[in-house]
Amino acid sequence: MKRTDIFKITLAGIAAIVAVTFGAPRNAAAHCDTLDGPVVQDAHKALEAKDITPVLKWVKAKDEKTVKAAFNKALAAKGANAEAAHHKFFATLVKIHRAGEGAPFTGLKPAGEVEPAVAEADKALAGGSADALVKLVTDDVTAGINKRYERAAAAYKHKDESVVQGREFVEAYVEFTHYVEKLHMDATGKGAHGEHKEPAKEHGGHAGHGADKH
């Protein structure tokens, strides 16, 4: 595969990758448990306005009663107890939200513990443009493909010269093809968020070569 073809694949697929990032309902679970995540941000707004409406979109209808009870307790807390009550409300809200998304809850995480792409996705939505997000993801995808391609291409030239060199090629080839396969599945929506099968299991003939799993 030529380098120009790789760039065409990357650029053609990036729009779909961004669409999947914004459209997949499970993506909220990616950083909703952080103190600066969108769920807790809306919880702060709700407390400041004394109106629970902003947070109810994050939970299912059946869980509204529990969330409202926690919200009312947080509003009623005064003085030194207020901070602890607010934190408990945040934790209750996030736990219920994650449960509704089928994700575990291990406690609220400090602010700043968000993957760069997710942080950029939030900025894109707030700022009205996905240009910076597209560039970030495109640059990383391009670098990832080229790195694996160069290794596989170099090994390809010597793959039939010895068994050792042949195995080096197979290892590089499997890593390269599994990487682009996963990217393409994400871009075309064939792989759900967090539900990819292990590549080695999908390619039985390659499973024994010790290739990286992505």
mmCIF file of C-alpha atoms in Angstrom:
data_model
loop_
_atom_site.group_PDB
_atom_site.id
_atom_site.type_symbol
_atom_site.label_atom_id
_atom_site.label_comp_id
_atom_site.label_asym_id
_atom_site.label_seq_id
_atom_site.Cartn_x
_atom_site.Cartn_y
_atom_site.Cartn_z
ATOM 1 C CA MET A 1 0.000 0.000 0.000
ATOM 2 C CA LYS A 2 1.380 3.389 -1.015
ATOM 3 C CA ARG A 3 1.743 6.244 1.457
ATOM 4 C CA THR A 4 -0.679 8.356 -0.594
ATOM 5 C CA ASP A 5 -3.309 5.622 -0.338
ATOM 6 C CA ILE A 6 -2.865 5.529 3.423
ATOM 7 C CA PHE A 7 -3.446 9.276 3.678
ATOM 8 C CA LYS A 8 -6.586 8.965 1.558
ATOM 9 C CA ILE A 9 -7.934 6.263 3.887
ATOM 10 C CA THR A 10 -7.105 8.349 6.952
ATOM 11 C CA LEU A 11 -8.686 11.555 5.709
ATOM 12 C CA ALA A 12 -11.740 9.821 4.289
ATOM 13 C CA GLY A 13 -12.407 7.992 7.519
ATOM 14 C CA ILE A 14 -11.776 10.787 9.991
ATOM 15 C CA ALA A 15 -15.168 12.422 9.508
ATOM 16 C CA ALA A 16 -16.838 9.117 10.318
ATOM 17 C CA ILE A 17 -14.626 8.670 13.378
ATOM 18 C CA VAL A 18 -15.682 12.087 14.665
ATOM 19 C CA ALA A 19 -19.328 11.270 13.950
ATOM 20 C CA VAL A 20 -19.049 8.026 15.907
ATOM 21 C CA THR A 21 -17.332 9.887 18.753
ATOM 22 C CA PHE A 22 -20.185 12.371 19.048
ATOM 23 C CA GLY A 23 -22.992 9.956 18.240
ATOM 24 C CA ALA A 24 -22.276 6.881 20.355
ATOM 25 C CA PRO A 25 -24.417 6.971 23.522
ATOM 26 C CA ARG A 26 -21.776 5.165 25.562
ATOM 27 C CA ASN A 27 -19.211 7.920 25.055
ATOM 28 C CA ALA A 28 -20.522 9.881 28.020
ATOM 29 C CA ALA A 29 -19.109 7.147 30.235
ATOM 30 C CA ALA A 30 -15.616 7.940 28.969
ATOM 31 C CA HIS A 31 -15.138 10.896 31.342
ATOM 32 C CA CYS A 32 -18.424 11.449 33.143
ATOM 33 C CA ASP A 33 -16.863 10.319 36.413
ATOM 34 C CA THR A 34 -14.424 13.238 36.580
ATOM 35 C CA LEU A 35 -15.089 16.367 38.627
ATOM 36 C CA ASP A 36 -14.751 18.505 35.504
ATOM 37 C CA GLY A 37 -16.795 16.169 33.315
ATOM 38 C CA PRO A 38 -20.127 17.212 31.766
ATOM 39 C CA VAL A 39 -22.296 15.420 34.324
ATOM 40 C CA VAL A 40 -20.760 17.144 37.354
ATOM 41 C CA GLN A 41 -20.657 20.467 35.508
ATOM 42 C CA ASP A 42 -24.409 20.238 34.987
ATOM 43 C CA ALA A 43 -24.818 19.226 38.621
ATOM 44 C CA HIS A 44 -23.072 22.450 39.687
ATOM 45 C CA LYS A 45 -25.417 24.442 37.457
ATOM 46 C CA ALA A 46 -28.420 22.685 38.961
ATOM 47 C CA LEU A 47 -27.329 23.490 42.522
ATOM 48 C CA GLU A 48 -26.574 27.114 41.690
ATOM 49 C CA ALA A 49 -29.956 27.574 40.014
ATOM 50 C CA LYS A 50 -31.747 25.386 42.581
ATOM 51 C CA ASP A 51 -33.276 23.605 39.605
ATOM 52 C CA ILE A 52 -32.651 19.898 38.968
ATOM 53 C CA THR A 53 -33.651 20.063 35.297
ATOM 54 C CA PRO A 54 -30.084 20.263 33.853
ATOM 55 C CA VAL A 55 -29.059 16.903 35.322
ATOM 56 C CA LEU A 56 -32.121 14.781 34.609
ATOM 57 C CA LYS A 57 -31.049 14.206 31.003
ATOM 58 C CA TRP A 58 -28.122 12.153 32.326
ATOM 59 C CA VAL A 59 -30.343 9.525 33.993
ATOM 60 C CA LYS A 60 -33.222 7.309 33.004
ATOM 61 C CA ALA A 61 -36.783 8.157 34.013
ATOM 62 C CA LYS A 62 -36.901 5.306 36.527
ATOM 63 C CA ASP A 63 -33.961 6.827 38.432
ATOM 64 C CA GLU A 64 -35.278 10.389 38.668
ATOM 65 C CA LYS A 65 -36.733 9.891 42.152
ATOM 66 C CA THR A 66 -33.388 8.828 43.627
ATOM 67 C CA VAL A 67 -31.540 11.678 41.948
ATOM 68 C CA LYS A 68 -34.101 14.232 43.104
ATOM 69 C CA ALA A 69 -33.801 12.988 46.694
ATOM 70 C CA ALA A 70 -30.014 13.371 46.608
ATOM 71 C CA PHE A 71 -30.380 16.806 45.015
ATOM 72 C CA ASN A 72 -32.786 18.021 47.703
ATOM 73 C CA LYS A 73 -30.450 16.841 50.458
ATOM 74 C CA ALA A 74 -27.577 18.712 48.833
ATOM 75 C CA LEU A 75 -29.649 21.883 48.586
ATOM 76 C CA ALA A 76 -30.749 21.624 52.207
ATOM 77 C CA ALA A 77 -27.218 21.167 53.587
ATOM 78 C CA LYS A 78 -25.722 24.244 55.190
ATOM 79 C CA GLY A 79 -22.347 25.415 56.432
ATOM 80 C CA ALA A 80 -19.596 22.836 56.817
ATOM 81 C CA ASN A 81 -21.924 20.041 55.711
ATOM 82 C CA ALA A 82 -22.694 21.609 52.350
ATOM 83 C CA GLU A 83 -19.507 20.565 50.548
ATOM 84 C CA ALA A 84 -19.822 16.928 51.630
ATOM 85 C CA ALA A 85 -23.499 16.869 50.681
ATOM 86 C CA HIS A 86 -22.748 18.317 47.247
ATOM 87 C CA HIS A 87 -19.991 15.761 46.679
ATOM 88 C CA LYS A 88 -22.360 12.950 47.679
ATOM 89 C CA PHE A 89 -24.937 14.274 45.224
ATOM 90 C CA PHE A 90 -22.329 14.327 42.446
ATOM 91 C CA ALA A 91 -21.283 10.768 43.241
ATOM 92 C CA THR A 92 -24.881 9.526 43.374
ATOM 93 C CA LEU A 93 -25.706 11.194 40.063
ATOM 94 C CA VAL A 94 -22.634 9.867 38.268
ATOM 95 C CA LYS A 95 -23.073 6.367 39.697
ATOM 96 C CA ILE A 96 -26.679 6.207 38.478
ATOM 97 C CA HIS A 97 -25.724 7.623 35.088
ATOM 98 C CA ARG A 98 -22.947 5.084 34.597
ATOM 99 C CA ALA A 99 -25.201 2.244 35.707
ATOM 100 C CA GLY A 100 -27.689 3.325 33.055
ATOM 101 C CA GLU A 101 -24.898 3.179 30.461
ATOM 102 C CA GLY A 102 -23.790 -0.265 31.659
ATOM 103 C CA ALA A 103 -20.519 1.098 33.040
ATOM 104 C CA PRO A 104 -18.999 0.536 36.504
ATOM 105 C CA PHE A 105 -18.485 3.318 39.031
ATOM 106 C CA THR A 106 -15.333 3.371 41.151
ATOM 107 C CA GLY A 107 -15.678 6.860 42.578
ATOM 108 C CA LEU A 108 -15.314 10.405 41.311
ATOM 109 C CA LYS A 109 -11.998 11.153 39.625
ATOM 110 C CA PRO A 110 -10.020 14.409 39.998
ATOM 111 C CA ALA A 111 -10.389 17.135 37.402
ATOM 112 C CA GLY A 112 -8.020 16.866 34.471
ATOM 113 C CA GLU A 113 -8.116 13.089 34.095
ATOM 114 C CA VAL A 114 -9.669 13.205 30.627
ATOM 115 C CA GLU A 115 -8.186 11.804 27.425
ATOM 116 C CA PRO A 116 -7.035 14.609 25.061
ATOM 117 C CA ALA A 117 -9.438 13.567 22.289
ATOM 118 C CA VAL A 118 -12.409 13.564 24.663
ATOM 119 C CA ALA A 119 -11.433 16.963 26.063
ATOM 120 C CA GLU A 120 -11.130 18.282 22.516
ATOM 121 C CA ALA A 121 -14.526 16.788 21.657
ATOM 122 C CA ASP A 122 -16.089 18.737 24.523
ATOM 123 C CA LYS A 123 -14.346 21.918 23.321
ATOM 124 C CA ALA A 124 -15.654 21.295 19.798
ATOM 125 C CA LEU A 125 -19.232 21.073 21.004
ATOM 126 C CA ALA A 126 -18.899 24.168 23.167
ATOM 127 C CA GLY A 127 -17.081 26.165 20.498
ATOM 128 C CA GLY A 128 -19.152 25.129 17.500
ATOM 129 C CA SER A 129 -16.310 23.710 15.412
ATOM 130 C CA ALA A 130 -14.688 20.279 15.161
ATOM 131 C CA ASP A 131 -11.642 21.508 13.202
ATOM 132 C CA ALA A 132 -9.156 21.189 16.086
ATOM 133 C CA LEU A 133 -10.552 17.774 17.016
ATOM 134 C CA VAL A 134 -10.299 16.543 13.426
ATOM 135 C CA LYS A 135 -6.680 17.707 13.232
ATOM 136 C CA LEU A 136 -5.771 16.073 16.556
ATOM 137 C CA VAL A 137 -7.262 12.710 15.632
ATOM 138 C CA THR A 138 -6.082 12.853 12.017
ATOM 139 C CA ASP A 139 -2.500 13.582 13.051
ATOM 140 C CA ASP A 140 -2.467 10.707 15.554
ATOM 141 C CA VAL A 141 -4.102 8.265 13.138
ATOM 142 C CA THR A 142 -1.691 9.224 10.362
ATOM 143 C CA ALA A 143 1.307 8.775 12.646
ATOM 144 C CA GLY A 144 -0.006 5.442 13.919
ATOM 145 C CA ILE A 145 -0.578 4.023 10.440
ATOM 146 C CA ASN A 146 2.730 5.273 9.042
ATOM 147 C CA LYS A 147 4.719 3.878 11.981
ATOM 148 C CA ARG A 148 3.274 0.393 11.522
ATOM 149 C CA TYR A 149 3.394 0.587 7.738
ATOM 150 C CA GLU A 150 7.085 1.505 7.663
ATOM 151 C CA ARG A 151 7.928 -1.409 9.955
ATOM 152 C CA ALA A 152 5.888 -3.883 7.910
ATOM 153 C CA ALA A 153 7.188 -2.533 4.595
ATOM 154 C CA ALA A 154 10.803 -2.844 5.724
ATOM 155 C CA ALA A 155 10.256 -6.413 6.934
ATOM 156 C CA TYR A 156 8.375 -7.302 3.737
ATOM 157 C CA LYS A 157 11.546 -6.872 1.663
ATOM 158 C CA HIS A 158 13.293 -9.694 3.560
ATOM 159 C CA LYS A 159 10.386 -11.942 4.539
ATOM 160 C CA ASP A 160 11.519 -14.891 2.393
ATOM 161 C CA GLU A 161 15.226 -14.760 3.179
ATOM 162 C CA SER A 162 15.032 -16.747 6.404
ATOM 163 C CA VAL A 163 12.521 -18.117 8.897
ATOM 164 C CA VAL A 164 13.547 -15.516 11.483
ATOM 165 C CA GLN A 165 13.049 -12.647 9.046
ATOM 166 C CA GLY A 166 9.798 -14.196 7.881
ATOM 167 C CA ARG A 167 8.460 -14.248 11.428
ATOM 168 C CA GLU A 168 9.541 -10.654 11.953
ATOM 169 C CA PHE A 169 7.478 -9.718 8.926
ATOM 170 C CA VAL A 170 4.437 -11.675 10.126
ATOM 171 C CA GLU A 171 4.563 -9.957 13.514
ATOM 172 C CA ALA A 172 4.797 -6.519 11.876
ATOM 173 C CA TYR A 173 2.120 -7.431 9.336
ATOM 174 C CA VAL A 174 -0.369 -8.589 11.957
ATOM 175 C CA GLU A 175 0.135 -5.474 14.070
ATOM 176 C CA PHE A 176 -0.258 -3.250 11.003
ATOM 177 C CA THR A 177 -3.386 -4.917 9.616
ATOM 178 C CA HIS A 178 -5.112 -5.238 12.995
ATOM 179 C CA TYR A 179 -4.468 -1.552 13.655
ATOM 180 C CA VAL A 180 -5.978 -0.354 10.376
ATOM 181 C CA GLU A 181 -8.824 -2.865 10.640
ATOM 182 C CA LYS A 182 -9.872 -1.506 14.033
ATOM 183 C CA LEU A 183 -9.618 2.073 12.792
ATOM 184 C CA HIS A 184 -11.754 1.275 9.777
ATOM 185 C CA MET A 185 -14.358 -0.571 11.867
ATOM 186 C CA ASP A 186 -14.633 2.457 14.154
ATOM 187 C CA ALA A 187 -14.864 4.815 11.187
ATOM 188 C CA THR A 188 -17.613 2.829 9.482
ATOM 189 C CA GLY A 189 -19.551 2.129 12.669
ATOM 190 C CA LYS A 190 -19.079 -1.646 12.488
ATOM 191 C CA GLY A 191 -17.503 -1.803 15.937
ATOM 192 C CA ALA A 192 -19.457 -0.501 18.937
ATOM 193 C CA HIS A 193 -17.656 1.607 21.545
ATOM 194 C CA GLY A 194 -15.765 -0.658 23.936
ATOM 195 C CA GLU A 195 -17.076 -3.820 22.307
ATOM 196 C CA HIS A 196 -14.356 -4.788 19.837
ATOM 197 C CA LYS A 197 -13.374 -8.415 19.656
ATOM 198 C CA GLU A 198 -9.726 -9.194 20.141
ATOM 199 C CA PRO A 199 -8.123 -9.153 16.670
ATOM 200 C CA ALA A 200 -6.157 -12.340 17.326
ATOM 201 C CA LYS A 201 -9.416 -14.219 17.868
ATOM 202 C CA GLU A 202 -10.799 -12.945 14.587
ATOM 203 C CA HIS A 203 -7.754 -14.097 12.643
ATOM 204 C CA GLY A 204 -7.143 -17.623 13.804
ATOM 205 C CA GLY A 205 -4.237 -18.077 11.437
ATOM 206 C CA HIS A 206 -2.332 -15.228 13.077
ATOM 207 C CA ALA A 207 -3.149 -15.880 16.712
ATOM 208 C CA GLY A 208 0.017 -17.819 17.417
ATOM 209 C CA HIS A 209 2.443 -15.136 16.313
ATOM 210 C CA GLY A 210 2.305 -13.028 19.448
ATOM 211 C CA ALA A 211 1.026 -9.926 17.711
ATOM 212 C CA ASP A 212 -0.096 -6.932 19.706
ATOM 213 C CA LYS A 213 -3.765 -6.682 20.547
ATOM 214 C CA HIS A 214 -5.408 -3.314 19.968
#
